Structures are given as C-alpha cells and as structure tokens.
PDB file of C-alpha atoms and ligand atoms in Angstrom:
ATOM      1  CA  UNK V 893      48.733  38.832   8.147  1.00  0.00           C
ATOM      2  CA  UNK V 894      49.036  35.490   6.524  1.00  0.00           C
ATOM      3  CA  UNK V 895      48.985  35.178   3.065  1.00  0.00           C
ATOM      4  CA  UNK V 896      45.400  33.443   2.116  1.00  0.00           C
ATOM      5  CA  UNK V 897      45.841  29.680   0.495  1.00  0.00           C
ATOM      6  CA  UNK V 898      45.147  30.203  -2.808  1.00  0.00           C
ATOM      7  CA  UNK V 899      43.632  27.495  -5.329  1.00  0.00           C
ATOM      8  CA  UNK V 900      42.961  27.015  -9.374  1.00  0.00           C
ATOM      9  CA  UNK V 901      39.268  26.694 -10.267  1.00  0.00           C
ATOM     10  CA  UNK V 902      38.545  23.295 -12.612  1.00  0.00           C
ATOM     11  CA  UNK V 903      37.058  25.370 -14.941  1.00  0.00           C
ATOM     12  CA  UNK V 904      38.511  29.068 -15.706  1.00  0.00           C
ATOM     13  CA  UNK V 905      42.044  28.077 -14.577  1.00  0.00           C
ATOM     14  CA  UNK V 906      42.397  31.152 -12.663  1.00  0.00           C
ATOM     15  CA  UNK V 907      43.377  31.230  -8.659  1.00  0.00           C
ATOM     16  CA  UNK V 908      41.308  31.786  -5.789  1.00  0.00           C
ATOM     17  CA  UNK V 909      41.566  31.708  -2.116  1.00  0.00           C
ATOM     18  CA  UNK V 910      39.765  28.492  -0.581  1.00  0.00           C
ATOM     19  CA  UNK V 911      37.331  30.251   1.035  1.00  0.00           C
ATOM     20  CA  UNK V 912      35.741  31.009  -2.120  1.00  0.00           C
ATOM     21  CA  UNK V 913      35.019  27.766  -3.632  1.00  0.00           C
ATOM     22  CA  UNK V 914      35.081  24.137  -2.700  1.00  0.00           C
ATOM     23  CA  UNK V 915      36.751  20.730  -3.121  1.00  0.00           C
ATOM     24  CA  UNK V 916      35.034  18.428  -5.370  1.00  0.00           C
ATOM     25  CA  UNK V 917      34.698  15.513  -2.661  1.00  0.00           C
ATOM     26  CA  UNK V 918      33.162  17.929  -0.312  1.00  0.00           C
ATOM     27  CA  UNK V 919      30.291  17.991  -3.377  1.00  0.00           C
ATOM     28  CA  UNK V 920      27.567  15.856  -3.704  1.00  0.00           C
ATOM     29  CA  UNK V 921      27.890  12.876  -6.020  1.00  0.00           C
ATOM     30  CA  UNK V 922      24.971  14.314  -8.579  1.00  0.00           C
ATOM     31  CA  UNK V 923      26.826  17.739  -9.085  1.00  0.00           C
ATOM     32  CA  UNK V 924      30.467  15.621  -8.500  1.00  0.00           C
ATOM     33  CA  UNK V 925      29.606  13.642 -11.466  1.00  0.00           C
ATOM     34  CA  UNK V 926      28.302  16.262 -13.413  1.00  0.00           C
ATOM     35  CA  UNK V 927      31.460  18.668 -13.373  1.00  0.00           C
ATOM     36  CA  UNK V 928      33.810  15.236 -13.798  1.00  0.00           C
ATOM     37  CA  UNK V 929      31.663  14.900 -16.960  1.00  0.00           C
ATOM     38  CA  UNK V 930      32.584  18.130 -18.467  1.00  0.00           C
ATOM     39  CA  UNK V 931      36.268  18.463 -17.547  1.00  0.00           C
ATOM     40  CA  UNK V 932      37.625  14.913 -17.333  1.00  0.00           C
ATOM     41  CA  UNK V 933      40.970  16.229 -15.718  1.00  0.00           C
ATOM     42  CA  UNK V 934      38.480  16.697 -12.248  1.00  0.00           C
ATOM     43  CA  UNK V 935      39.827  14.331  -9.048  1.00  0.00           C
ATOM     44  CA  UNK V 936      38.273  14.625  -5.859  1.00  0.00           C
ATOM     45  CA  UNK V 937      41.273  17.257  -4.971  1.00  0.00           C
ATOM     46  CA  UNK V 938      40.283  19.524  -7.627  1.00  0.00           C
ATOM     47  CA  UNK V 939      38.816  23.095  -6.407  1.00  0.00           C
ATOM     48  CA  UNK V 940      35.929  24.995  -7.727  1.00  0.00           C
ATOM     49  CA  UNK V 941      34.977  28.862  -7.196  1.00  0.00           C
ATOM     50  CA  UNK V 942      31.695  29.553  -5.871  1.00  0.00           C
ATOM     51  CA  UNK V 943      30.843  31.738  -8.911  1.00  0.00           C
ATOM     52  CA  UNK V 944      30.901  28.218 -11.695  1.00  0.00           C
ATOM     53  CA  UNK V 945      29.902  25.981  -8.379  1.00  0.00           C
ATOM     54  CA  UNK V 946      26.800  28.233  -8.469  1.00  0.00           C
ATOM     55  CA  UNK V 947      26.473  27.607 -12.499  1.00  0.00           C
ATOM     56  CA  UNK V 948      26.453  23.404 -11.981  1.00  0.00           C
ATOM     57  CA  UNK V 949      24.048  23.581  -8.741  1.00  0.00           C
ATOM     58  CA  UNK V 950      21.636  25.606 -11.282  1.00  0.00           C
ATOM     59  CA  UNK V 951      22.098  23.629 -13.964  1.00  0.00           C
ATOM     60  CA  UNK V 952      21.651  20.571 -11.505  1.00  0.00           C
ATOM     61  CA  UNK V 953      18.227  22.059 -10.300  1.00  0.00           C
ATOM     62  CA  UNK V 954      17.117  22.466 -14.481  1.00  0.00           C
ATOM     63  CA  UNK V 955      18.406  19.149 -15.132  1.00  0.00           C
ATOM     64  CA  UNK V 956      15.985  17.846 -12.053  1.00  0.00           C
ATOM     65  CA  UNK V 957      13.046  19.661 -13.330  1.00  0.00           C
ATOM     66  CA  UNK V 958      13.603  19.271 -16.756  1.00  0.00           C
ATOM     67  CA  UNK V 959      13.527  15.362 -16.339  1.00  0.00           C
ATOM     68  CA  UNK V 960      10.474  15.193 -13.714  1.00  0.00           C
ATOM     69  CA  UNK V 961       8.895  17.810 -16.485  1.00  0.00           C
ATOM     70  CA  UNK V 962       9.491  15.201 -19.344  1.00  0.00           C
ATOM     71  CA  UNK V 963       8.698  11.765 -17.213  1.00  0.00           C
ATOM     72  CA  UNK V 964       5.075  13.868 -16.126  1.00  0.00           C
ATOM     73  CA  UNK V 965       4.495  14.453 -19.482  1.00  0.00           C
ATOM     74  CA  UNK V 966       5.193  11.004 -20.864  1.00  0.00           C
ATOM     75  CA  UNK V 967       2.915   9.328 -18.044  1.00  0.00           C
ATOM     76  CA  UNK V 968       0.147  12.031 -19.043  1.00  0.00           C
ATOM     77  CA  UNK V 969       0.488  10.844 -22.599  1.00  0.00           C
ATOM     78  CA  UNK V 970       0.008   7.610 -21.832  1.00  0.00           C
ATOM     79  CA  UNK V 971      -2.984   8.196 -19.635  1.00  0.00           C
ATOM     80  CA  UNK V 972      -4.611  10.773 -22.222  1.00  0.00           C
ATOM     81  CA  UNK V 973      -3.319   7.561 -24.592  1.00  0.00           C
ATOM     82  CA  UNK V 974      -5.325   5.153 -22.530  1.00  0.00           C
ATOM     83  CA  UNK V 975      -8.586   7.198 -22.284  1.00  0.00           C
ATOM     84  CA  UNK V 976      -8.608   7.804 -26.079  1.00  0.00           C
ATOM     85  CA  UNK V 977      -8.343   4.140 -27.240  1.00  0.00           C
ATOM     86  CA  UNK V 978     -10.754   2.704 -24.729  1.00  0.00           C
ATOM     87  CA  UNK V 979     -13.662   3.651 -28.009  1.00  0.00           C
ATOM     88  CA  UNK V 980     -15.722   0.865 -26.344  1.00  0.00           C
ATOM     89  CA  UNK V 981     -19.166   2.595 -25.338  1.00  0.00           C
ATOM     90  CA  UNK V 982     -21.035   1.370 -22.564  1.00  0.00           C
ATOM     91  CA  UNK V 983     -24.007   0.640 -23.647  1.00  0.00           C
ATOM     92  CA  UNK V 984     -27.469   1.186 -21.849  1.00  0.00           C
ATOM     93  CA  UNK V 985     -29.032  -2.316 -21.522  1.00  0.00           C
ATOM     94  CA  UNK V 986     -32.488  -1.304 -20.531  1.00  0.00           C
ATOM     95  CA  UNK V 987     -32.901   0.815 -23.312  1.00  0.00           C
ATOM     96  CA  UNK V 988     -31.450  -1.578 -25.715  1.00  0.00           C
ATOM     97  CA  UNK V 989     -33.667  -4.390 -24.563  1.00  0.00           C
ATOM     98  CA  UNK V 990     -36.501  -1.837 -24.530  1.00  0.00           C
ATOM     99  CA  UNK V 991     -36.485  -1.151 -28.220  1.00  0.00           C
ATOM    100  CA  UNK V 992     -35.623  -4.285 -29.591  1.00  0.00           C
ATOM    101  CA  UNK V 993     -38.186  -5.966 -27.734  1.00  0.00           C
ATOM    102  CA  UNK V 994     -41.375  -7.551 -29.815  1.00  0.00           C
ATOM    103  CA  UNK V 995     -44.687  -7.513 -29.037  1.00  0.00           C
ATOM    104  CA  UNK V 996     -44.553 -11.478 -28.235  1.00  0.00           C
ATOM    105  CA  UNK V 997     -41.942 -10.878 -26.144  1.00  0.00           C
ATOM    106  CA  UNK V 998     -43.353  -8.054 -23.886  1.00  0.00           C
ATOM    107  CA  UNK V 999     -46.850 -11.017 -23.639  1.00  0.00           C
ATOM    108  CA  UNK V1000     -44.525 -13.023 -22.644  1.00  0.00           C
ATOM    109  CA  UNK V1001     -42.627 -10.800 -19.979  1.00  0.00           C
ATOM    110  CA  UNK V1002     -46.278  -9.378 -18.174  1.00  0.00           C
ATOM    111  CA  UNK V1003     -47.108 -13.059 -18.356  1.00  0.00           C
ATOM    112  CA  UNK V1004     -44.487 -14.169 -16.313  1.00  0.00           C
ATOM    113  CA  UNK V1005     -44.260 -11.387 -14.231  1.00  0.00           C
ATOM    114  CA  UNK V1006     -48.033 -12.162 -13.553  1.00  0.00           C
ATOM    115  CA  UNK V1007     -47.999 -16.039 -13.335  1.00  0.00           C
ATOM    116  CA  UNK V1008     -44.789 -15.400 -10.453  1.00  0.00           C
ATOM    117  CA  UNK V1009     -47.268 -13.550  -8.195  1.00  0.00           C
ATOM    118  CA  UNK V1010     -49.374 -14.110  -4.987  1.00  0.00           C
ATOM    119  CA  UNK V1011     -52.156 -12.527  -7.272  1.00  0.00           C
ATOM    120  CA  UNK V1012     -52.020 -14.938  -9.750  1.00  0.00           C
ATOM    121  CA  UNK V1013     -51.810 -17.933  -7.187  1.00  0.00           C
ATOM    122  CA  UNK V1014     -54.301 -16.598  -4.749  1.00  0.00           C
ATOM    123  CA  UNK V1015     -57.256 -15.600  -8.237  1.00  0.00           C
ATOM    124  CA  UNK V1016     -56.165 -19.034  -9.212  1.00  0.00           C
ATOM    125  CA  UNK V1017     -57.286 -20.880  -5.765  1.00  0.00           C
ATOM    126  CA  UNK V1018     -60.319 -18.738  -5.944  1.00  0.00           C
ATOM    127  CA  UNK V1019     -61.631 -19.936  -9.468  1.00  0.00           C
ATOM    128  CA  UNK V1020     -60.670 -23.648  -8.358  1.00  0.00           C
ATOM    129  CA  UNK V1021     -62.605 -23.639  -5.165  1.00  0.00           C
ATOM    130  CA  UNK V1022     -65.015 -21.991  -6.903  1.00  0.00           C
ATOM    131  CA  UNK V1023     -65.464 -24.540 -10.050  1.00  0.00           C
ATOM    132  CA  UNK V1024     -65.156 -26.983  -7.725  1.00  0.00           C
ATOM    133  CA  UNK V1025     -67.890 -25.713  -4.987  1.00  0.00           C
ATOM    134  CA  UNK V1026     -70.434 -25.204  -7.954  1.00  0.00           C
ATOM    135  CA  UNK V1027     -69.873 -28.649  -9.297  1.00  0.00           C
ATOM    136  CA  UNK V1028     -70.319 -30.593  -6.056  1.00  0.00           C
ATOM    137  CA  UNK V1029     -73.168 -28.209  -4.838  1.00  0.00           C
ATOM    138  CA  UNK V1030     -75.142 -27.805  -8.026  1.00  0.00           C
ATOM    139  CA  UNK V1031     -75.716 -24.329  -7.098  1.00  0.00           C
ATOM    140  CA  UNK V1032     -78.281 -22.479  -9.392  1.00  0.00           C
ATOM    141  CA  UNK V1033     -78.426 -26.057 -10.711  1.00  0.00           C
ATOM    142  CA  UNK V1034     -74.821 -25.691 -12.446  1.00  0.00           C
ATOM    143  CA  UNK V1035     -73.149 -29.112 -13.153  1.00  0.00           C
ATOM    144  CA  UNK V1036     -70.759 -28.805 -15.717  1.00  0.00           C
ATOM    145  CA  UNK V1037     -67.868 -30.812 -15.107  1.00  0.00           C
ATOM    146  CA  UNK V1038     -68.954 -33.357 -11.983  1.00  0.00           C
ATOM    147  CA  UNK V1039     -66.665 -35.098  -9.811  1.00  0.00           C
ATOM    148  CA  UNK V1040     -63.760 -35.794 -10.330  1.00  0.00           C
ATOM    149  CA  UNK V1041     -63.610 -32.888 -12.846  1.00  0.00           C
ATOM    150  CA  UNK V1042     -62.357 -33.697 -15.911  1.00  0.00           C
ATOM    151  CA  UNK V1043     -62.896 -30.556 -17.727  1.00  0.00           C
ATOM    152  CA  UNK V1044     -60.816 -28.600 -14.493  1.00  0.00           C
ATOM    153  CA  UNK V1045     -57.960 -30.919 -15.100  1.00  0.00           C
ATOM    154  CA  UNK V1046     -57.752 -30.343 -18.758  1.00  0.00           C
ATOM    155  CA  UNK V1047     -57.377 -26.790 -18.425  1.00  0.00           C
ATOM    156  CA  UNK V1048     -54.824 -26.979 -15.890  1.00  0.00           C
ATOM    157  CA  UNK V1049     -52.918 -29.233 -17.805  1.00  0.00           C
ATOM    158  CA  UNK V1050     -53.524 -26.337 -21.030  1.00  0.00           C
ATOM    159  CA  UNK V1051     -52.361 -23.382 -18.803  1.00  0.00           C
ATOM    160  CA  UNK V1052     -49.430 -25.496 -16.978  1.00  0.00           C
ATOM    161  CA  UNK V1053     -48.350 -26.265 -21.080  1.00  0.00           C
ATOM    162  CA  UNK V1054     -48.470 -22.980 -22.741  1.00  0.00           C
ATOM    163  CA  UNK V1055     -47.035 -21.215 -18.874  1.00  0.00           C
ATOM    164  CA  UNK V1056     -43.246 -23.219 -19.348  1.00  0.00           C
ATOM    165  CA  UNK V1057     -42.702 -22.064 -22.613  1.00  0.00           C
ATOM    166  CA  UNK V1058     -43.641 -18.644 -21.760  1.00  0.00           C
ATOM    167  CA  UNK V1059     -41.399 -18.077 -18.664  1.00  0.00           C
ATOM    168  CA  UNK V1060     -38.632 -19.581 -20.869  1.00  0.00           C
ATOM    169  CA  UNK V1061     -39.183 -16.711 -23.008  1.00  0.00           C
ATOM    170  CA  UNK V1062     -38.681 -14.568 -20.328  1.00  0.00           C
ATOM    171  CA  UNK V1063     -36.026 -16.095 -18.957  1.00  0.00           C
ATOM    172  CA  UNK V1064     -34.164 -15.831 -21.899  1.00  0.00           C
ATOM    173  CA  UNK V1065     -34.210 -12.642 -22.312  1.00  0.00           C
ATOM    174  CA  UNK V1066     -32.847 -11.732 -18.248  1.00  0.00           C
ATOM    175  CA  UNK V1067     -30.215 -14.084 -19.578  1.00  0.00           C
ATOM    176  CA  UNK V1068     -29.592 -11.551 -22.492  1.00  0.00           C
ATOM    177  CA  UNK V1069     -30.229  -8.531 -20.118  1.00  0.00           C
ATOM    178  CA  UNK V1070     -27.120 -10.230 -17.855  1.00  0.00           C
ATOM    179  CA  UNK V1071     -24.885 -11.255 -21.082  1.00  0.00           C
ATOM    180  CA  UNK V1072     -24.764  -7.836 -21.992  1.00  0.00           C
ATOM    181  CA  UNK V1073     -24.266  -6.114 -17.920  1.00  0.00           C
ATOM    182  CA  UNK V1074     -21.505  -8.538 -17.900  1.00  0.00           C
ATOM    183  CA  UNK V1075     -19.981  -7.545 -21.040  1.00  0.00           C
ATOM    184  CA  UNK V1076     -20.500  -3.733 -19.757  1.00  0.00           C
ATOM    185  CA  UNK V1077     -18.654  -4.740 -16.365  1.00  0.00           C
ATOM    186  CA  UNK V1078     -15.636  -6.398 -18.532  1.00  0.00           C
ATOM    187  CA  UNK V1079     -14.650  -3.556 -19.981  1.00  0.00           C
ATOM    188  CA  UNK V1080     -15.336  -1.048 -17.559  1.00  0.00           C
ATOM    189  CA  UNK V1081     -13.334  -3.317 -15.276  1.00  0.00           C
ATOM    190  CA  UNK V1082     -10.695  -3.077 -17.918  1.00  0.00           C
ATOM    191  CA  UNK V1083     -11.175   0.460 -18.399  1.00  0.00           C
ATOM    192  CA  UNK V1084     -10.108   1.156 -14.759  1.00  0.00           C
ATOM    193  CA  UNK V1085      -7.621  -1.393 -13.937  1.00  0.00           C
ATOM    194  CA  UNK V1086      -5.123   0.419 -16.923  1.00  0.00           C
ATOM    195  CA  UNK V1087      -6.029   3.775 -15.369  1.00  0.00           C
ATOM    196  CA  UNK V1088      -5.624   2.282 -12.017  1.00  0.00           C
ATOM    197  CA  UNK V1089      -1.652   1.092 -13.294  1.00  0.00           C
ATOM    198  CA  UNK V1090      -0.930   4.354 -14.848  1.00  0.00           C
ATOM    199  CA  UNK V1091      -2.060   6.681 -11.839  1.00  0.00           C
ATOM    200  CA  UNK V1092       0.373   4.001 -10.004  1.00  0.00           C
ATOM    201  CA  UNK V1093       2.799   4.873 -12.171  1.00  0.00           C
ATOM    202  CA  UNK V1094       2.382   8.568 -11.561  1.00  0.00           C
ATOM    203  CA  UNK V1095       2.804   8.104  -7.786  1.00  0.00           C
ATOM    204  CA  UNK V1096       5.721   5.972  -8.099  1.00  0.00           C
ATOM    205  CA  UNK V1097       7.543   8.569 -10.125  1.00  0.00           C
ATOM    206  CA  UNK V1098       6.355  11.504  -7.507  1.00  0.00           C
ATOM    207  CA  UNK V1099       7.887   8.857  -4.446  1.00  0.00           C
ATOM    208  CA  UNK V1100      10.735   8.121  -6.399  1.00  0.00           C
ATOM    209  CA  UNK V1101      11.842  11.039  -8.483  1.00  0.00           C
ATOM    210  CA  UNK V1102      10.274  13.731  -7.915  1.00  0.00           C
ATOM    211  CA  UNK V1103      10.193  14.010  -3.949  1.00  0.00           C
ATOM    212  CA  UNK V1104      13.533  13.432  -3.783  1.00  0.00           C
ATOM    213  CA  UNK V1105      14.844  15.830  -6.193  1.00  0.00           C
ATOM    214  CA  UNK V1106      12.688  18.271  -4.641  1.00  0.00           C
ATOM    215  CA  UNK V1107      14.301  17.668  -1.419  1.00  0.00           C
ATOM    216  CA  UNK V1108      18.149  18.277  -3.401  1.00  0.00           C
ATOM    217  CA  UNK V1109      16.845  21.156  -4.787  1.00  0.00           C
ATOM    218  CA  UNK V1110      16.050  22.608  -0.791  1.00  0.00           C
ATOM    219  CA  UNK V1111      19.218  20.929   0.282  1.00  0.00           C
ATOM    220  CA  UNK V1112      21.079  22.763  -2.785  1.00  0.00           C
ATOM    221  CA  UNK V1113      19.414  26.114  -1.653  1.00  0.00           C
ATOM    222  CA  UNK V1114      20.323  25.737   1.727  1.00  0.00           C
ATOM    223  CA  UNK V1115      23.818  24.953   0.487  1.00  0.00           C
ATOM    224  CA  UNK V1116      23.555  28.307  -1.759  1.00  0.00           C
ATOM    225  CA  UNK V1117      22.286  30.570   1.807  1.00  0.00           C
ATOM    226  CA  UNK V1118      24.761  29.085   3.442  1.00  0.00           C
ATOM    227  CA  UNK V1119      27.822  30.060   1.349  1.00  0.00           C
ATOM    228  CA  UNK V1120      26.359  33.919   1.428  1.00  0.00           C
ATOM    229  CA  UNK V1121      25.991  33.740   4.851  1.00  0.00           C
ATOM    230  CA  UNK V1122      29.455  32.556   5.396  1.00  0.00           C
ATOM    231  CA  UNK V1123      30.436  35.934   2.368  1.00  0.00           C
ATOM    232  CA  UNK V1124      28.473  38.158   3.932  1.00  0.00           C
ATOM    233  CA  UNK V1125      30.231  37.163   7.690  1.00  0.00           C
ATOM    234  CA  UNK V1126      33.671  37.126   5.652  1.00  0.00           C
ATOM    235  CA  UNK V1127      33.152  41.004   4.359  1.00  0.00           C
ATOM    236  CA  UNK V1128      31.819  41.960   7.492  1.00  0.00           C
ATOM    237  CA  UNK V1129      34.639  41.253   9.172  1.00  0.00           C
ATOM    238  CA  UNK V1130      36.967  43.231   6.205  1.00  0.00           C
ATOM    239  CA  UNK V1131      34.857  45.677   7.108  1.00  0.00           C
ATOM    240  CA  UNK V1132      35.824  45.611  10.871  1.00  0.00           C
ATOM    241  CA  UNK V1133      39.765  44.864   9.790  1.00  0.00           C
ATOM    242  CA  UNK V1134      39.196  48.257   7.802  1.00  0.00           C
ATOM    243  CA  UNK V1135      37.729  50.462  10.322  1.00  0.00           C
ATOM    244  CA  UNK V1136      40.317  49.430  13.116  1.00  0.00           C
ATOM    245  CA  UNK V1137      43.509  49.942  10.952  1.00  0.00           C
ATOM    246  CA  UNK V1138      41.440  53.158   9.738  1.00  0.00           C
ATOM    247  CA  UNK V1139      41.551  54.183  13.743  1.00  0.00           C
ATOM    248  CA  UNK V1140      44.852  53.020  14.661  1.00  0.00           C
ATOM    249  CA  UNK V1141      46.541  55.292  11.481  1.00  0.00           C
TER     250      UNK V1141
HETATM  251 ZN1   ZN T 585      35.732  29.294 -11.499  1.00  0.00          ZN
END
C-alpha cells in the first residue's frame, strides 16, 4: 500500500496526511485572510488540519454574528435615540382652541356660522318681503318706513357693518386652528421621515450584511457535513480494509 502524502499544519507544525486538512487557496477568502492574519508565514500552498480548520470556520461564524449583533444594536440605539429626543408633543388643537376661547369669540363664531347659512338668508328674505309688503300695503294700517324705505336700508347697512368684522373674527381664528395643524404636521412629518431613514438603514444592513453572512454560515456548515461525510466514508472503508485482511489471515 502506498505510503499516504503527508503535510505540516500552519498552525501546530505537526504532519498530517492530505486527506485530513486542506490547502489554504482551496479556502474561502474570509477564513483565507483570517488564518494569513494570525500566522504571517501562510501562502496559498500552506496546509491546514481539519481539527484548527474547524477552530477558524467557528471563529469565522462568531466573528459574523458578533458584528451583525453589534451593527443591530447600534441601529437600535439610534432608533430608541431618535424616539427619545423627538420631546415635541403633538398638541390637540381643538381642545386648545376650546379653552382659550373668550366669550366674544365663541359670539362671534355662532354668528358666523349662522350668517353663512340658508337659514339665515332664507329668515332674512322673509323679514324683507315682509317689511316691505306691510309698508306698501298698509296692512292693519302699518306705515312705518314708506317707499323707498329708508329705515330698511339703514339697518341693512348696520347688520352688513357689524357682520364683516365679525366673520373676520372668525376667520382668524380657522387661520389659528390651521397655523397650529400645520405646525402638528411639520413635526410629525419630521418625526417619521428620521424613523423612515433609520428602519432603511436596518434593511440595508439585513440585505447587505446580514443575509449574506447568513448564507456563509450555511455554506460553512455544508462545508463542515461535507468533510465528515467524506471521514466517515474514509473509516468505513478502514473498516472494510480490516475485515478482508482479517479473512484472508
Ligand atoms: Zn493543525
């Protein structure tokens, strides 16, 4: 029987046969690098037993985790980070226009919410045609204000006088009421848009990082079942060398 080719692991010195261990450059360039790091005599030629090439692929696999563990954690700081500054509070505008409003100004509000409304306009046509009828007609012998009616216009011009001021009021406080939704919007805009980058973050590091070192870490357990595979098919056939020469003596 030949004699088996024998070879001197990187790292104890010691000899092996081939079959149990492996040229660098048959490595991947992750674990290459790694073992070149720690004994900076390692070429491409130099051998490794499986026992220390099972030591760097484990390592390998804690360094991966280790560093997708660390890069999770500093992405969750900054996110925690983010959610703890944000100290602006979103305020309630209804409530806050509620309770700061003044008696003039709620007058003012049911004024304009009555003078913008069919009911208004249609009791105001009523008491016009009305004045009006009564003063041409001289029903029950009422004559007031005769034609052209004076009187009418002067208390049309009154209500049209004191009505602009009032709906100004009004409007001035919707214009408040949308100041302060806008200035709710802002920063909830704000709020999400910096969540929004950091959760983009995240999924960049999960594409980049950690997907792919979860897919080394299959390939280097595949690598791992394969080398006991090829052990166990190596002592199996001992096993048969054994029984045969067993026979034959
Ligand atoms: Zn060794």
């Amino acid at each position: 029987m030949a004699e088996p080719k024998l070879a001197t692991c990187i790292v104890d010195d010691r000899s092996y046969p081939i079959e149990a261990g492996m040229f660098l450059y048959e490595l991947e360039k992750p674990l290459y690098n790694q073992i070149k790091n720690e004994h900076h005599s390692a070429t491409p030629k130099s051998f490794i037993c499986d026992h220390h090439l099972l030591d760097y692929r484990i390592g390998r696999i804690d360094q991966m985790i280790h560093s997708d563990d660390l890069h999770n954690q500093r992405i969750n700081r900054r996110l925690t980070k983010a959610l703890q500054d944000d100290n602006y509070e979103v305020t309630d505008v209804n409530k806050i226009l509620r309770d700061t409003q003044t008696f003039g100004e709620r007058v003012s509000d049911a004024v304009a919410r009555f003078g913008g409304s069919w009911t208004f306009i249609l009791i105001f046509v009523a008491i016009l045609v009305v004045w009006m009828f009564l003063n041409v007609t001289h029903l029950f012998g009422v004559k007031f204000d005769p034609y052209p009616f004076i009187l009418l216009n002067l208390f049309l011009s009154c209500i049209a006088a004191i009505q602009a001021p009032i709906i100004m009021m009004s409007q001035n406080r919707s214009a408040d009421r949308d100041r302060m939704d806008a200035e709710n919007d802002f920063h909830v805009n704000l709020k999400s848009e910096h969540e929004l980058r950091i959760l983009h973050a995240k999924l960049d590091h999960l594409n980049q990082s950690q997907l792919p070192h979860a897919l080394e870490v299959s390939r280097l357990q595949l690598e791992m079942l394969g080398e006991i595979r090829a052990e166990i098919e190596r002592l199996r056939q001992e096993h048969e060398r054994l029984n045969q020469s067993k026979e034959e003596s």
